[in-house]
Tab-separated table of C-alpha atoms in Angstrom:
chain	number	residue	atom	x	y	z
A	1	UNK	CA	-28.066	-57.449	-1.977
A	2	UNK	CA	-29.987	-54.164	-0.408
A	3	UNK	CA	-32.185	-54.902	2.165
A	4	UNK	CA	-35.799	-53.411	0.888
A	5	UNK	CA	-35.950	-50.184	0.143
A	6	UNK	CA	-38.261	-47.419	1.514
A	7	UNK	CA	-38.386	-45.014	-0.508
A	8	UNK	CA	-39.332	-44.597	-4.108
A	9	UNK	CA	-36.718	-44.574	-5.947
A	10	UNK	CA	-36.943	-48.365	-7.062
A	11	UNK	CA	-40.247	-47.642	-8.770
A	12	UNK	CA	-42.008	-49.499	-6.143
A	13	UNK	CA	-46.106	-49.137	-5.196
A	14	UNK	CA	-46.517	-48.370	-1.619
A	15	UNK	CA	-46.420	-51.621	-0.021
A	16	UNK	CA	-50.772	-51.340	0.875
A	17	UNK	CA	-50.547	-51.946	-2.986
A	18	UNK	CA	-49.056	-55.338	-2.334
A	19	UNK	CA	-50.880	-58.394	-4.170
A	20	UNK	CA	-50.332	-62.022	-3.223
A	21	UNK	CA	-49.148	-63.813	-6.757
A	22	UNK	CA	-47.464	-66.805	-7.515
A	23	UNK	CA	-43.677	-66.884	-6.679
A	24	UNK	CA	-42.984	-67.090	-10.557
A	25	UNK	CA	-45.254	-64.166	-11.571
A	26	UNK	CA	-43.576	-61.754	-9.198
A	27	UNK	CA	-40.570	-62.552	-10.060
A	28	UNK	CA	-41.421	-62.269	-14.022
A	29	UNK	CA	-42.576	-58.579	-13.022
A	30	UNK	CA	-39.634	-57.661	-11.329
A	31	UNK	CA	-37.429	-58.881	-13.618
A	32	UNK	CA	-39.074	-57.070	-16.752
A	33	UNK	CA	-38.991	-53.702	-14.402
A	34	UNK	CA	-34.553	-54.519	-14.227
A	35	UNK	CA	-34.751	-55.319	-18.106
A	36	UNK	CA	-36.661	-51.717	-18.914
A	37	UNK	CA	-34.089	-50.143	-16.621
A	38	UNK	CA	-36.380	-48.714	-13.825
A	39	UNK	CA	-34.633	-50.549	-11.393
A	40	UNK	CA	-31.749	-52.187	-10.295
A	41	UNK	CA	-31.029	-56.107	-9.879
A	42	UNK	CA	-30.273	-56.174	-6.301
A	43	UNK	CA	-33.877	-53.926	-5.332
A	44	UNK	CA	-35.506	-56.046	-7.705
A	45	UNK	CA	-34.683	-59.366	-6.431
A	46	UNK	CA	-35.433	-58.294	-2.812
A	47	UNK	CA	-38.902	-56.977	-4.157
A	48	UNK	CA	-39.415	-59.547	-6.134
A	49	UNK	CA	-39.261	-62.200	-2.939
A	50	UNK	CA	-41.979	-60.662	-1.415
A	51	UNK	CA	-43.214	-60.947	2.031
A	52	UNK	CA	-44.827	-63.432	4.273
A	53	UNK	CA	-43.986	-66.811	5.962
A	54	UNK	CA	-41.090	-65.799	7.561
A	55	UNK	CA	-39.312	-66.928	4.079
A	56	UNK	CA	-35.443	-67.660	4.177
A	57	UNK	CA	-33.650	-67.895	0.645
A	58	UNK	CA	-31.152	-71.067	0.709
A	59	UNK	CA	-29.628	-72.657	-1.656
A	60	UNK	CA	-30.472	-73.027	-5.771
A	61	UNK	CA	-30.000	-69.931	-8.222
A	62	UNK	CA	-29.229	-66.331	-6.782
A	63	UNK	CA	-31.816	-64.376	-7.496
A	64	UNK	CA	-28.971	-61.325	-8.125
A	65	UNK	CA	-26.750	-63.412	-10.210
A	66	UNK	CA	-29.685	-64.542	-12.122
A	67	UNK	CA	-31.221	-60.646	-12.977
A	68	UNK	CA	-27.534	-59.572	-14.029
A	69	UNK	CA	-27.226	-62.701	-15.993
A	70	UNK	CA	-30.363	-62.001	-18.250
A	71	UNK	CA	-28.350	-59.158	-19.275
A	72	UNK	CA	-25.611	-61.084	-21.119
A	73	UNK	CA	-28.203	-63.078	-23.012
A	74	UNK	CA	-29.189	-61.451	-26.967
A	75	UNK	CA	-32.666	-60.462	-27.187
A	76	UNK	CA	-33.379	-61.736	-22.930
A	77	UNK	CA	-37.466	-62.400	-22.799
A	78	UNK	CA	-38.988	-64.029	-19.538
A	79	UNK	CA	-42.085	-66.033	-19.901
A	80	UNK	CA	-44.415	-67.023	-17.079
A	81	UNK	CA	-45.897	-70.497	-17.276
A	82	UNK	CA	-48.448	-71.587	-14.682
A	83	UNK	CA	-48.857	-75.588	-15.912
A	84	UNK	CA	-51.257	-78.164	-14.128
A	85	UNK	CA	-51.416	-81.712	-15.740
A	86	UNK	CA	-52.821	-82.072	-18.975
A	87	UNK	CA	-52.423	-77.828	-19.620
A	88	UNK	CA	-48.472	-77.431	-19.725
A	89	UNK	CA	-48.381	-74.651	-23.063
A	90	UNK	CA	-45.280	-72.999	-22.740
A	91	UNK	CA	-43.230	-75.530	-21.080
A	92	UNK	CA	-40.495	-76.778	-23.347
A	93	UNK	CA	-38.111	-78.908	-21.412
A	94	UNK	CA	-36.498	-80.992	-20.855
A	95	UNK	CA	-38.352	-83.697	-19.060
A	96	UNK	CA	-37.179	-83.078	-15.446
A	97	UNK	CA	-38.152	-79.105	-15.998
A	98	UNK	CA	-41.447	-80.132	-17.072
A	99	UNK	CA	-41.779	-82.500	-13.935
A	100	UNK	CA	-40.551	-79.716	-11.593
A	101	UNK	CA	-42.712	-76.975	-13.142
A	102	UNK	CA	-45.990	-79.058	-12.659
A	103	UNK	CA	-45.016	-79.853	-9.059
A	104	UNK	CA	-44.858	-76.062	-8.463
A	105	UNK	CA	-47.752	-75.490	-11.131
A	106	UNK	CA	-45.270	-72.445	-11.872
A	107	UNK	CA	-42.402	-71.638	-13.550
A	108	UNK	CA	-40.616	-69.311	-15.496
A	109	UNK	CA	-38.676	-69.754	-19.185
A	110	UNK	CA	-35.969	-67.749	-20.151
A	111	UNK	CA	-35.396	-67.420	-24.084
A	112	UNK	CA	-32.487	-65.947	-26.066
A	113	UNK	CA	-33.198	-64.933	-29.056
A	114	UNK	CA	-35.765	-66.455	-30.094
A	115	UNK	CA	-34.661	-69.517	-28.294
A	116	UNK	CA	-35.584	-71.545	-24.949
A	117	UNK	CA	-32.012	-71.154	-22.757
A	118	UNK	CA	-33.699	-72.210	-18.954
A	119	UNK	CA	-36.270	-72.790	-16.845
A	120	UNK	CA	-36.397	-71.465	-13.421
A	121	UNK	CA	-38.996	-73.170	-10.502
A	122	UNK	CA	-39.185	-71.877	-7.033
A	123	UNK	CA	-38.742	-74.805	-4.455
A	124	UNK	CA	-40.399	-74.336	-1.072
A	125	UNK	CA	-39.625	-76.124	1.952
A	126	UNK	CA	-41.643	-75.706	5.065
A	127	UNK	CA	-39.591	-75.343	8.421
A	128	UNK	CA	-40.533	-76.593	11.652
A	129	UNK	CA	-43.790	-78.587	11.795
A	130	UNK	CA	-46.737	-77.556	9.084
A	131	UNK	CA	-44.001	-74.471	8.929
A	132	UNK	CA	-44.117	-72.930	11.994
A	133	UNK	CA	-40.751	-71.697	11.771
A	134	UNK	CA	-41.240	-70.216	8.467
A	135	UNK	CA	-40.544	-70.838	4.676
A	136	UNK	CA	-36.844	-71.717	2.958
A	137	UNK	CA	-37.234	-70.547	-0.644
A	138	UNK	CA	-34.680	-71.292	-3.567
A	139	UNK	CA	-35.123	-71.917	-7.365
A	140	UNK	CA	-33.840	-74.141	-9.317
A	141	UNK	CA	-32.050	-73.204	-13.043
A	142	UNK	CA	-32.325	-76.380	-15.599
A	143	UNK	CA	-30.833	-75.709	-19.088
A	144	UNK	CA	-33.054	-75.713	-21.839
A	145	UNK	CA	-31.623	-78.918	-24.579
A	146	UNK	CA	-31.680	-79.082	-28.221
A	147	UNK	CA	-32.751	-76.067	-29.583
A	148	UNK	CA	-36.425	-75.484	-28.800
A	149	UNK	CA	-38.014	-72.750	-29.710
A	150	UNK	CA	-39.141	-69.905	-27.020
A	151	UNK	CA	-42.974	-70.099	-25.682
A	152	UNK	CA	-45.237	-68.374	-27.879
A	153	UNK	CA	-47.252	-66.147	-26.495
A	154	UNK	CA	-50.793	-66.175	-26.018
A	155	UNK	CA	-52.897	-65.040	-29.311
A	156	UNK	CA	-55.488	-63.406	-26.753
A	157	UNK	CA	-59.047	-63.657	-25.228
A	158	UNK	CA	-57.963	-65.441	-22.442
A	159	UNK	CA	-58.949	-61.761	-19.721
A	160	UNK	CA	-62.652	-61.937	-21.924
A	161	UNK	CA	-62.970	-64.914	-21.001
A	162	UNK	CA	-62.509	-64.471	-17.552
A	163	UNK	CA	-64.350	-62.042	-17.155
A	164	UNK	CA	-67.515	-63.315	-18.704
A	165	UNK	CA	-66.445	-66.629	-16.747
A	166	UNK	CA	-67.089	-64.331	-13.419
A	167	UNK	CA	-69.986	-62.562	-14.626
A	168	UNK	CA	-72.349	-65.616	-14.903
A	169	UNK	CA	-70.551	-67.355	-11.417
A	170	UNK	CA	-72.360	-64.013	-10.089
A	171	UNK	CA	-75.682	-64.515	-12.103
A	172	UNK	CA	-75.432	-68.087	-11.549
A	173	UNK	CA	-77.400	-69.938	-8.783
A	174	UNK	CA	-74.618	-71.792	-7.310
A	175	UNK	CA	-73.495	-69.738	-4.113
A	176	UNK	CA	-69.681	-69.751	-3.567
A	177	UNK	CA	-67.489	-68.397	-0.731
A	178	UNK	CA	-65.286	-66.287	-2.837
A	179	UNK	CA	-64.832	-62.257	-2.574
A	180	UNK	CA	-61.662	-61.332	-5.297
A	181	UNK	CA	-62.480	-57.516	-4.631
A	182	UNK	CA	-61.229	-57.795	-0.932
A	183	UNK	CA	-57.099	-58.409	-0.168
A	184	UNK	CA	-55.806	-62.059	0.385
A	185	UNK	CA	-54.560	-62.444	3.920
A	186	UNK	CA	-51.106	-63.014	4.475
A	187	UNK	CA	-51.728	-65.620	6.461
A	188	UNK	CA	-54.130	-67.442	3.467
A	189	UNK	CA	-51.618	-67.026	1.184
A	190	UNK	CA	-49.702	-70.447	0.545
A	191	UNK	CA	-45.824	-70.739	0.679
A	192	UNK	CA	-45.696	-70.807	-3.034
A	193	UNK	CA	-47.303	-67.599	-3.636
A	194	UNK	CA	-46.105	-64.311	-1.967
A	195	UNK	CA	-47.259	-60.935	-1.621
A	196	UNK	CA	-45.351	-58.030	-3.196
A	197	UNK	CA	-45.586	-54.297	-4.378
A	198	UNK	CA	-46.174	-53.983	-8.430
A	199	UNK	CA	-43.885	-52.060	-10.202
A	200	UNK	CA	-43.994	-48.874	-11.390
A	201	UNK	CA	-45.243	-49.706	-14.991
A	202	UNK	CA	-47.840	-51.679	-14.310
A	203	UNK	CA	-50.828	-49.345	-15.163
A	204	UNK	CA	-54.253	-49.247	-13.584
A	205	UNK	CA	-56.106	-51.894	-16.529
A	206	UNK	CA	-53.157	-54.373	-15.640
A	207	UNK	CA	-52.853	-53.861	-12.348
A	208	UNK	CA	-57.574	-54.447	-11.941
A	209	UNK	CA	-57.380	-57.390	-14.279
A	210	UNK	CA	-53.963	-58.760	-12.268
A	211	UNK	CA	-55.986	-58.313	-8.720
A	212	UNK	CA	-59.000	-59.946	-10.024
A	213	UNK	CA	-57.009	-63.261	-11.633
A	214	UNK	CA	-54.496	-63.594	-9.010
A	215	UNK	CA	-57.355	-63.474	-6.230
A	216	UNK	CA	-59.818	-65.724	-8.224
A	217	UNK	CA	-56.964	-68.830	-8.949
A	218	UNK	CA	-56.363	-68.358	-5.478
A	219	UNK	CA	-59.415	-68.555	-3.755
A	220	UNK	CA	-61.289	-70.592	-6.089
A	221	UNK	CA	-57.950	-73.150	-5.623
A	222	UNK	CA	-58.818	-72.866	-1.789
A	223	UNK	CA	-62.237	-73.822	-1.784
A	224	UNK	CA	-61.635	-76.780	-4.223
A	225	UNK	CA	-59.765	-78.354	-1.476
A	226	UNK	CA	-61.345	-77.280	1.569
A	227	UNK	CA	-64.897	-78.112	0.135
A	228	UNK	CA	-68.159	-76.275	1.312
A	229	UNK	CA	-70.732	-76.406	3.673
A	230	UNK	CA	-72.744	-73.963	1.519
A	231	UNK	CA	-73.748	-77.123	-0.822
A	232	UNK	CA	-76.739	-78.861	0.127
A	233	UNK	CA	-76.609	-81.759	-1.596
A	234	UNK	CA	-74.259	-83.790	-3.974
A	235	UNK	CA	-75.936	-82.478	-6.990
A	236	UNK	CA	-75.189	-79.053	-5.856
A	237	UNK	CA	-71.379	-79.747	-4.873
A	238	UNK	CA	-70.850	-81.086	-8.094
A	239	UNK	CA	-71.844	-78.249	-9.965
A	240	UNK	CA	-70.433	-75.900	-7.651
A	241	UNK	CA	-67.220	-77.166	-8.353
A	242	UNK	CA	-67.338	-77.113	-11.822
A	243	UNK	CA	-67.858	-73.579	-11.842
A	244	UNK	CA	-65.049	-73.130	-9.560
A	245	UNK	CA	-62.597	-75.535	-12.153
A	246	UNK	CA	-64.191	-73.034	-14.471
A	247	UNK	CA	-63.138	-69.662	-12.701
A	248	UNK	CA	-59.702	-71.374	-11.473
A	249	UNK	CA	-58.707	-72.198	-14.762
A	250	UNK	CA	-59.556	-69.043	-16.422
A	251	UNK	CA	-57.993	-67.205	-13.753
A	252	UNK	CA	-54.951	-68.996	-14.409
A	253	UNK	CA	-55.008	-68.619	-17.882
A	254	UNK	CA	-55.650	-64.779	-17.529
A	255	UNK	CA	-53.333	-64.107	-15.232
A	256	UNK	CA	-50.392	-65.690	-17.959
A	257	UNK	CA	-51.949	-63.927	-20.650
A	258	UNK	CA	-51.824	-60.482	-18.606
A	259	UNK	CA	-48.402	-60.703	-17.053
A	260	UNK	CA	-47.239	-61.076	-20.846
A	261	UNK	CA	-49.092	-58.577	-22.195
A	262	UNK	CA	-47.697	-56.187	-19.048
A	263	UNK	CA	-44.110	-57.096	-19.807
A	264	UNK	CA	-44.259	-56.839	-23.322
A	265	UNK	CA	-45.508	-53.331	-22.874
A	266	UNK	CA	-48.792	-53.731	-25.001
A	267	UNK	CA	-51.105	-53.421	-21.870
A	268	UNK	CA	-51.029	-50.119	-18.877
């Protein structure tokens, strides 16, 4: 595998371009960009991995093997699935796929035509204490069983939403610590998620509405956890975070709907 390249030829964005996205999504990207032919597997999977963490790839599916691979399937399609409990459209199994996709709240399905044939989850491992050392990386391949179908993709309206969902979070009068026009630090972005260049055919409408999703599930994700001191009371906590469920979850579901839409071709 070619270490990354720097020139480009690959149909790389310069690497200022770089947005922090789920391990899945990038690699969903990268892999449509080898399927259309503007690049080649071994730049794609390096590209694909991103940067940050100090990440080490060990172990599970080659991420080389697995792009030339796609290539012997009829009719290859990858689908990005980003499933939390009780939302997990898109997954189809079988049970331990399902159970490693909602660990990772990621994954990715590979259908032949017409037809589930795997999933693939990233696995992260943190090495050295709270991952001081860095991040070990694989993914793991589990066959699709019995014929199910391939994920259908979304009917639309989930980018409206998303947008409108942001517009009143701004109107609103709950204040909330989150900027999606400004970069994600590499050091804020978690060892699931990495931060790579977008390729070549992702045009400028894809490439806002990508920024704006990825950032939102991210941050809004963040400050679910962390909490606020910006709330001055419980009443005002609790309906901060239900606008932030509301922007996390249409973020998510955006950012699905978009990454289809970009690798089916039907948005620039």
């Amino acid at each position: 595998m070619s270490s990354l390249p720097e020139h480009d030829e690959t149909g790389a964005r310069p690497d200022p371009d770089a947005l922090a996205l789920p391990r899945a999504a990038a690699l969903v990207l990268w892999s449509a960009a080898y399927l259309r032919g503007d690049i080649g597997p071994d730049d794609a999977a390096v590209l694909s991995q991103g940067s940050g963490h100090r990440q080490t790839t060990g172990g599970g599916e080659d991420l080389f093997d697995w792009m030339t691979s796609l290539r012997r399937l009829p009719l290859a399609q990858v689908h990005l699935v980003l499933p939390v409990a009780g939302r997990i459209a898109g997954l189809v199994g079988p049970p331990e796929a399902v159970a490693s996709a909602l660990e990772a709240e990621q994954a990715i399905v590979v259908s032949a035509a017409g037809m589930a044939d795997h999933t693939l989850v990233p696995l992260t491992d943190a090495l050295g204490p709270d991952g001081t050392r860095g991040t070990l990386v694989s993914w793991r391949r589990i066959p699709a069983r019995g014929g199910a179908p391939a994920p259908v993709p979304s009917a639309g309206g989930a980018r409206d939403q998303f947008l409108r969902s942001l517009q009143r979070a701004a109107s609103g009068t709950v204040e909330l610590d989150l900027v999606p026009e400004e970069a994600i630090a590499l050091q804020a972005v978690p060892a699931t998620w990495t931060s790579v260049p977008l390729p070549r055919h992702v045009g400028p409408a894809a490439e806002h509405l990508l920024t704006l999703a990825a950032r939102t599930l991210l941050l809004a994700d963040q400050e679910l956890e962390t909490g606020s001191v910006l709330a001055r009371g419980l009443g005002e906590e609790s309906e901060r975070r239900e606008v932030l469920r509301d922007l996390r979850d249409g973020a998510r579901e955006a950012l699905t709907e978009t990454v289809g839409l970009v690798i089916a071709d039907e948005l620039g």
